[in-house]
PDB file of C-alpha atoms in Angstrom:
ATOM      1  CA  UNK A 349     -21.883 -13.645 -60.235  1.00 94.00           C
ATOM      2  CA  UNK A 350     -19.590 -16.075 -62.061  1.00 98.00           C
ATOM      3  CA  UNK A 351     -16.595 -14.500 -63.772  1.00 98.00           C
ATOM      4  CA  UNK A 352     -14.208 -16.275 -66.110  1.00 98.00           C
ATOM      5  CA  UNK A 353     -10.771 -14.675 -65.904  1.00 98.00           C
ATOM      6  CA  UNK A 354      -8.346 -15.143 -68.784  1.00 98.00           C
ATOM      7  CA  UNK A 355      -4.597 -14.507 -68.850  1.00 95.00           C
ATOM      8  CA  UNK A 356      -3.876 -14.802 -72.583  1.00 95.00           C
ATOM      9  CA  UNK A 357      -0.694 -16.236 -74.001  1.00 93.00           C
ATOM     10  CA  UNK A 358       0.224 -18.182 -77.105  1.00 94.00           C
ATOM     11  CA  UNK A 359       2.035 -21.054 -75.382  1.00 96.00           C
ATOM     12  CA  UNK A 360       0.002 -20.990 -72.161  1.00 96.00           C
ATOM     13  CA  UNK A 361      -3.339 -19.303 -71.552  1.00 97.00           C
ATOM     14  CA  UNK A 362      -4.516 -19.424 -67.968  1.00 97.00           C
ATOM     15  CA  UNK A 363      -8.165 -19.355 -66.963  1.00 98.00           C
ATOM     16  CA  UNK A 364     -10.041 -19.232 -63.693  1.00 98.00           C
ATOM     17  CA  UNK A 365     -13.749 -19.266 -62.910  1.00 98.00           C
ATOM     18  CA  UNK A 366     -14.563 -17.369 -59.717  1.00 98.00           C
ATOM     19  CA  UNK A 367     -17.943 -16.923 -58.085  1.00 98.00           C
ATOM     20  CA  UNK A 368     -18.477 -13.757 -56.111  1.00 94.00           C
ATOM     21  CA  UNK A 369     -21.784 -13.975 -54.277  1.00 82.00           C
ATOM     22  CA  UNK A 370     -20.745 -12.677 -50.870  1.00 82.00           C
ATOM     23  CA  UNK A 371     -17.611 -14.737 -50.378  1.00 91.00           C
ATOM     24  CA  UNK A 372     -15.335 -15.546 -53.272  1.00 96.00           C
ATOM     25  CA  UNK A 373     -14.962 -19.138 -54.388  1.00 97.00           C
ATOM     26  CA  UNK A 374     -12.865 -20.761 -57.073  1.00 98.00           C
ATOM     27  CA  UNK A 375     -15.072 -23.008 -59.212  1.00 98.00           C
ATOM     28  CA  UNK A 376     -12.550 -24.090 -61.854  1.00 98.00           C
ATOM     29  CA  UNK A 377      -9.141 -23.218 -63.213  1.00 98.00           C
ATOM     30  CA  UNK A 378      -6.529 -24.507 -65.608  1.00 98.00           C
ATOM     31  CA  UNK A 379      -4.451 -23.820 -68.668  1.00 98.00           C
ATOM     32  CA  UNK A 380      -4.730 -24.156 -72.396  1.00 98.00           C
ATOM     33  CA  UNK A 381      -1.390 -25.179 -73.870  1.00 98.00           C
ATOM     34  CA  UNK A 382      -0.317 -24.941 -77.478  1.00 97.00           C
ATOM     35  CA  UNK A 383       2.789 -26.544 -78.911  1.00 97.00           C
ATOM     36  CA  UNK A 384       5.587 -24.379 -80.225  1.00 94.00           C
ATOM     37  CA  UNK A 385       6.155 -26.967 -82.943  1.00 97.00           C
ATOM     38  CA  UNK A 386       2.689 -26.370 -84.418  1.00 97.00           C
ATOM     39  CA  UNK A 387       2.160 -23.642 -87.026  1.00 96.00           C
ATOM     40  CA  UNK A 388       0.765 -20.363 -85.693  1.00 95.00           C
ATOM     41  CA  UNK A 389      -2.695 -20.756 -87.286  1.00 96.00           C
ATOM     42  CA  UNK A 390      -3.060 -24.203 -85.689  1.00 97.00           C
ATOM     43  CA  UNK A 391      -2.118 -22.833 -82.276  1.00 97.00           C
ATOM     44  CA  UNK A 392      -4.534 -19.910 -82.568  1.00 97.00           C
ATOM     45  CA  UNK A 393      -7.363 -22.194 -83.712  1.00 98.00           C
ATOM     46  CA  UNK A 394      -6.785 -24.525 -80.749  1.00 98.00           C
ATOM     47  CA  UNK A 395      -6.813 -21.579 -78.354  1.00 98.00           C
ATOM     48  CA  UNK A 396     -10.002 -20.206 -79.900  1.00 98.00           C
ATOM     49  CA  UNK A 397     -11.815 -23.562 -79.829  1.00 98.00           C
ATOM     50  CA  UNK A 398     -10.870 -24.310 -76.235  1.00 98.00           C
ATOM     51  CA  UNK A 399     -11.808 -20.840 -74.986  1.00 98.00           C
ATOM     52  CA  UNK A 400     -15.116 -21.035 -76.833  1.00 97.00           C
ATOM     53  CA  UNK A 401     -15.739 -24.434 -75.232  1.00 98.00           C
ATOM     54  CA  UNK A 402     -14.939 -23.074 -71.747  1.00 98.00           C
ATOM     55  CA  UNK A 403     -17.374 -20.177 -72.165  1.00 98.00           C
ATOM     56  CA  UNK A 404     -20.101 -22.583 -73.314  1.00 97.00           C
ATOM     57  CA  UNK A 405     -19.366 -25.032 -70.482  1.00 98.00           C
ATOM     58  CA  UNK A 406     -19.186 -22.525 -67.621  1.00 98.00           C
ATOM     59  CA  UNK A 407     -21.808 -19.977 -68.801  1.00 98.00           C
ATOM     60  CA  UNK A 408     -20.116 -17.093 -66.973  1.00 98.00           C
ATOM     61  CA  UNK A 409     -21.964 -13.857 -66.271  1.00 98.00           C
ATOM     62  CA  UNK A 410     -18.882 -11.971 -67.441  1.00 98.00           C
ATOM     63  CA  UNK A 411     -15.392 -12.571 -68.774  1.00 98.00           C
ATOM     64  CA  UNK A 412     -12.398 -10.533 -67.619  1.00 98.00           C
ATOM     65  CA  UNK A 413      -9.240 -10.464 -69.709  1.00 97.00           C
ATOM     66  CA  UNK A 414      -5.892  -8.997 -68.823  1.00 90.00           C
ATOM     67  CA  UNK A 415      -4.812  -6.235 -71.193  1.00 86.00           C
ATOM     68  CA  UNK A 416      -1.496  -6.469 -72.956  1.00 74.00           C
ATOM     69  CA  UNK A 417       1.287  -4.976 -70.876  1.00 66.00           C
ATOM     70  CA  UNK A 418       4.390  -3.301 -72.224  1.00 60.00           C
ATOM     71  CA  UNK A 419       6.779  -5.916 -73.523  1.00 61.00           C
ATOM     72  CA  UNK A 420      10.421  -5.395 -74.415  1.00 70.00           C
ATOM     73  CA  UNK A 421      10.441  -8.392 -76.721  1.00 74.00           C
ATOM     74  CA  UNK A 422       8.415  -7.443 -79.801  1.00 79.00           C
ATOM     75  CA  UNK A 423       7.934 -11.074 -80.875  1.00 79.00           C
ATOM     76  CA  UNK A 424       6.458 -11.936 -77.482  1.00 78.00           C
ATOM     77  CA  UNK A 425       4.181  -8.895 -77.562  1.00 82.00           C
ATOM     78  CA  UNK A 426       2.870  -9.831 -81.011  1.00 87.00           C
ATOM     79  CA  UNK A 427       2.269 -13.459 -79.999  1.00 86.00           C
ATOM     80  CA  UNK A 428       0.423 -12.415 -76.830  1.00 86.00           C
ATOM     81  CA  UNK A 429      -1.557  -9.865 -78.836  1.00 90.00           C
ATOM     82  CA  UNK A 430      -2.641 -12.538 -81.296  1.00 94.00           C
ATOM     83  CA  UNK A 431      -3.682 -14.883 -78.477  1.00 94.00           C
ATOM     84  CA  UNK A 432      -5.538 -12.037 -76.810  1.00 94.00           C
ATOM     85  CA  UNK A 433      -7.383 -11.238 -80.037  1.00 95.00           C
ATOM     86  CA  UNK A 434      -8.500 -14.844 -80.350  1.00 96.00           C
ATOM     87  CA  UNK A 435      -9.722 -14.793 -76.738  1.00 96.00           C
ATOM     88  CA  UNK A 436     -11.708 -11.608 -77.356  1.00 96.00           C
ATOM     89  CA  UNK A 437     -13.277 -13.137 -80.464  1.00 97.00           C
ATOM     90  CA  UNK A 438     -14.329 -16.317 -78.643  1.00 97.00           C
ATOM     91  CA  UNK A 439     -16.003 -14.252 -75.910  1.00 97.00           C
ATOM     92  CA  UNK A 440     -17.612 -11.801 -78.344  1.00 97.00           C
ATOM     93  CA  UNK A 441     -19.132 -14.632 -80.366  1.00 96.00           C
ATOM     94  CA  UNK A 442     -20.647 -16.072 -77.188  1.00 96.00           C
ATOM     95  CA  UNK A 443     -22.143 -12.630 -76.469  1.00 97.00           C
ATOM     96  CA  UNK A 444     -20.903 -12.646 -72.888  1.00 98.00           C
ATOM     97  CA  UNK A 445     -20.068  -9.231 -71.385  1.00 98.00           C
ATOM     98  CA  UNK A 446     -16.317  -8.685 -71.671  1.00 98.00           C
ATOM     99  CA  UNK A 447     -14.173  -6.506 -69.418  1.00 97.00           C
ATOM    100  CA  UNK A 448     -10.499  -5.706 -69.745  1.00 96.00           C
ATOM    101  CA  UNK A 449      -8.097  -4.770 -66.962  1.00 96.00           C
ATOM    102  CA  UNK A 450      -4.516  -3.614 -66.971  1.00 93.00           C
ATOM    103  CA  UNK A 451      -2.003  -5.344 -64.709  1.00 92.00           C
ATOM    104  CA  UNK A 452      -1.965  -2.136 -62.611  1.00 93.00           C
ATOM    105  CA  UNK A 453      -5.750  -2.329 -62.087  1.00 95.00           C
ATOM    106  CA  UNK A 454      -5.519  -5.998 -61.105  1.00 96.00           C
ATOM    107  CA  UNK A 455      -2.737  -5.308 -58.611  1.00 95.00           C
ATOM    108  CA  UNK A 456      -4.630  -2.394 -57.069  1.00 94.00           C
ATOM    109  CA  UNK A 457      -7.870  -4.384 -56.803  1.00 94.00           C
ATOM    110  CA  UNK A 458      -6.199  -7.292 -55.034  1.00 95.00           C
ATOM    111  CA  UNK A 459      -3.546  -5.609 -52.890  1.00 94.00           C
ATOM    112  CA  UNK A 460      -4.344  -1.902 -52.908  1.00 92.00           C
ATOM    113  CA  UNK A 461      -0.885  -1.297 -54.368  1.00 91.00           C
ATOM    114  CA  UNK A 462      -0.345  -0.945 -58.121  1.00 87.00           C
ATOM    115  CA  UNK A 463       3.272  -2.058 -58.008  1.00 89.00           C
ATOM    116  CA  UNK A 464       2.710  -5.295 -56.111  1.00 92.00           C
ATOM    117  CA  UNK A 465       4.892  -8.168 -57.286  1.00 92.00           C
ATOM    118  CA  UNK A 466       3.717 -11.565 -58.536  1.00 90.00           C
ATOM    119  CA  UNK A 467       4.249 -13.203 -55.148  1.00 94.00           C
ATOM    120  CA  UNK A 468       2.013 -10.630 -53.422  1.00 95.00           C
ATOM    121  CA  UNK A 469      -0.735 -11.159 -56.001  1.00 94.00           C
ATOM    122  CA  UNK A 470      -0.507 -14.925 -55.622  1.00 95.00           C
ATOM    123  CA  UNK A 471      -0.669 -14.641 -51.835  1.00 95.00           C
ATOM    124  CA  UNK A 472      -3.781 -12.444 -52.059  1.00 96.00           C
ATOM    125  CA  UNK A 473      -5.441 -14.873 -54.484  1.00 97.00           C
ATOM    126  CA  UNK A 474      -4.856 -17.659 -51.948  1.00 96.00           C
ATOM    127  CA  UNK A 475      -6.048 -15.525 -49.036  1.00 96.00           C
ATOM    128  CA  UNK A 476      -9.195 -14.229 -50.758  1.00 96.00           C
ATOM    129  CA  UNK A 477     -10.213 -17.701 -51.934  1.00 97.00           C
ATOM    130  CA  UNK A 478      -9.201 -19.570 -48.771  1.00 95.00           C
ATOM    131  CA  UNK A 479      -6.668 -21.725 -50.626  1.00 96.00           C
ATOM    132  CA  UNK A 480      -3.650 -23.338 -48.997  1.00 95.00           C
ATOM    133  CA  UNK A 481      -1.488 -22.346 -51.973  1.00 94.00           C
ATOM    134  CA  UNK A 482      -1.926 -20.211 -55.079  1.00 93.00           C
ATOM    135  CA  UNK A 483      -3.159 -21.937 -58.224  1.00 94.00           C
ATOM    136  CA  UNK A 484      -0.336 -23.150 -60.453  1.00 94.00           C
ATOM    137  CA  UNK A 485       1.171 -22.296 -62.871  1.00 94.00           C
ATOM    138  CA  UNK A 486       1.473 -18.507 -62.588  1.00 93.00           C
ATOM    139  CA  UNK A 487      -0.775 -18.049 -65.641  1.00 95.00           C
ATOM    140  CA  UNK A 488      -3.671 -19.627 -63.730  1.00 97.00           C
ATOM    141  CA  UNK A 489      -3.103 -17.447 -60.665  1.00 96.00           C
ATOM    142  CA  UNK A 490      -3.019 -14.381 -62.942  1.00 95.00           C
ATOM    143  CA  UNK A 491      -6.304 -15.385 -64.612  1.00 97.00           C
ATOM    144  CA  UNK A 492      -7.957 -15.916 -61.237  1.00 98.00           C
ATOM    145  CA  UNK A 493      -6.660 -12.515 -60.114  1.00 98.00           C
ATOM    146  CA  UNK A 494      -8.258 -10.867 -63.169  1.00 98.00           C
ATOM    147  CA  UNK A 495     -11.589 -12.521 -62.346  1.00 98.00           C
ATOM    148  CA  UNK A 496     -11.377 -11.307 -58.728  1.00 97.00           C
ATOM    149  CA  UNK A 497     -10.490  -7.820 -59.980  1.00 97.00           C
ATOM    150  CA  UNK A 498     -13.676  -7.745 -62.052  1.00 97.00           C
ATOM    151  CA  UNK A 499     -15.805  -8.904 -59.127  1.00 97.00           C
ATOM    152  CA  UNK A 500     -14.366  -6.124 -56.950  1.00 94.00           C
ATOM    153  CA  UNK A 501     -14.882  -3.536 -59.700  1.00 92.00           C
ATOM    154  CA  UNK A 502     -18.478  -4.700 -60.234  1.00 90.00           C
ATOM    155  CA  UNK A 503     -19.266  -4.372 -56.536  1.00 82.00           C
ATOM    156  CA  UNK A 504     -17.850  -0.860 -56.452  1.00 80.00           C
ATOM    157  CA  UNK A 505     -19.734   0.130 -59.608  1.00 77.00           C
ATOM    158  CA  UNK A 506     -22.983  -1.162 -58.071  1.00 75.00           C
ATOM    159  CA  UNK A 507     -22.402   1.013 -55.006  1.00 79.00           C
ATOM    160  CA  UNK A 508     -21.831   4.136 -57.069  1.00 79.00           C
TER     161      UNK A 508
END
């Protein structure tokens, strides 16, 4: 099973392609950056086109996206929500099964503790994938964590 994990953001969207046949392996990861000097529609179009291209290139069996978490800054929440909507559209158009996970679900799937901090998640990503260091920047590590979360959830669902 190949899962494309996405950590949506307007300035930086992280992605990670993880294969989960027995052992986990990281096949690809990176970021999609948009410039804050570009108008919003231009940034959203770039994000959409690049995500659509990634889905076509990698042909994942599923895509896992992190759900929007509570944000104190309303402007940030709206921007992330818009980026997330574009990501969902790109995946829906490709007709790839889409799964959404809250940060709590991701933390529990990777560490067994829903209040794990970023450092603990990054350490588990490295450990589970046999990496010397977590993928950088944090957005990539978060996207990889979402992909791993989906693989774990899929295995549990298959058992039930």
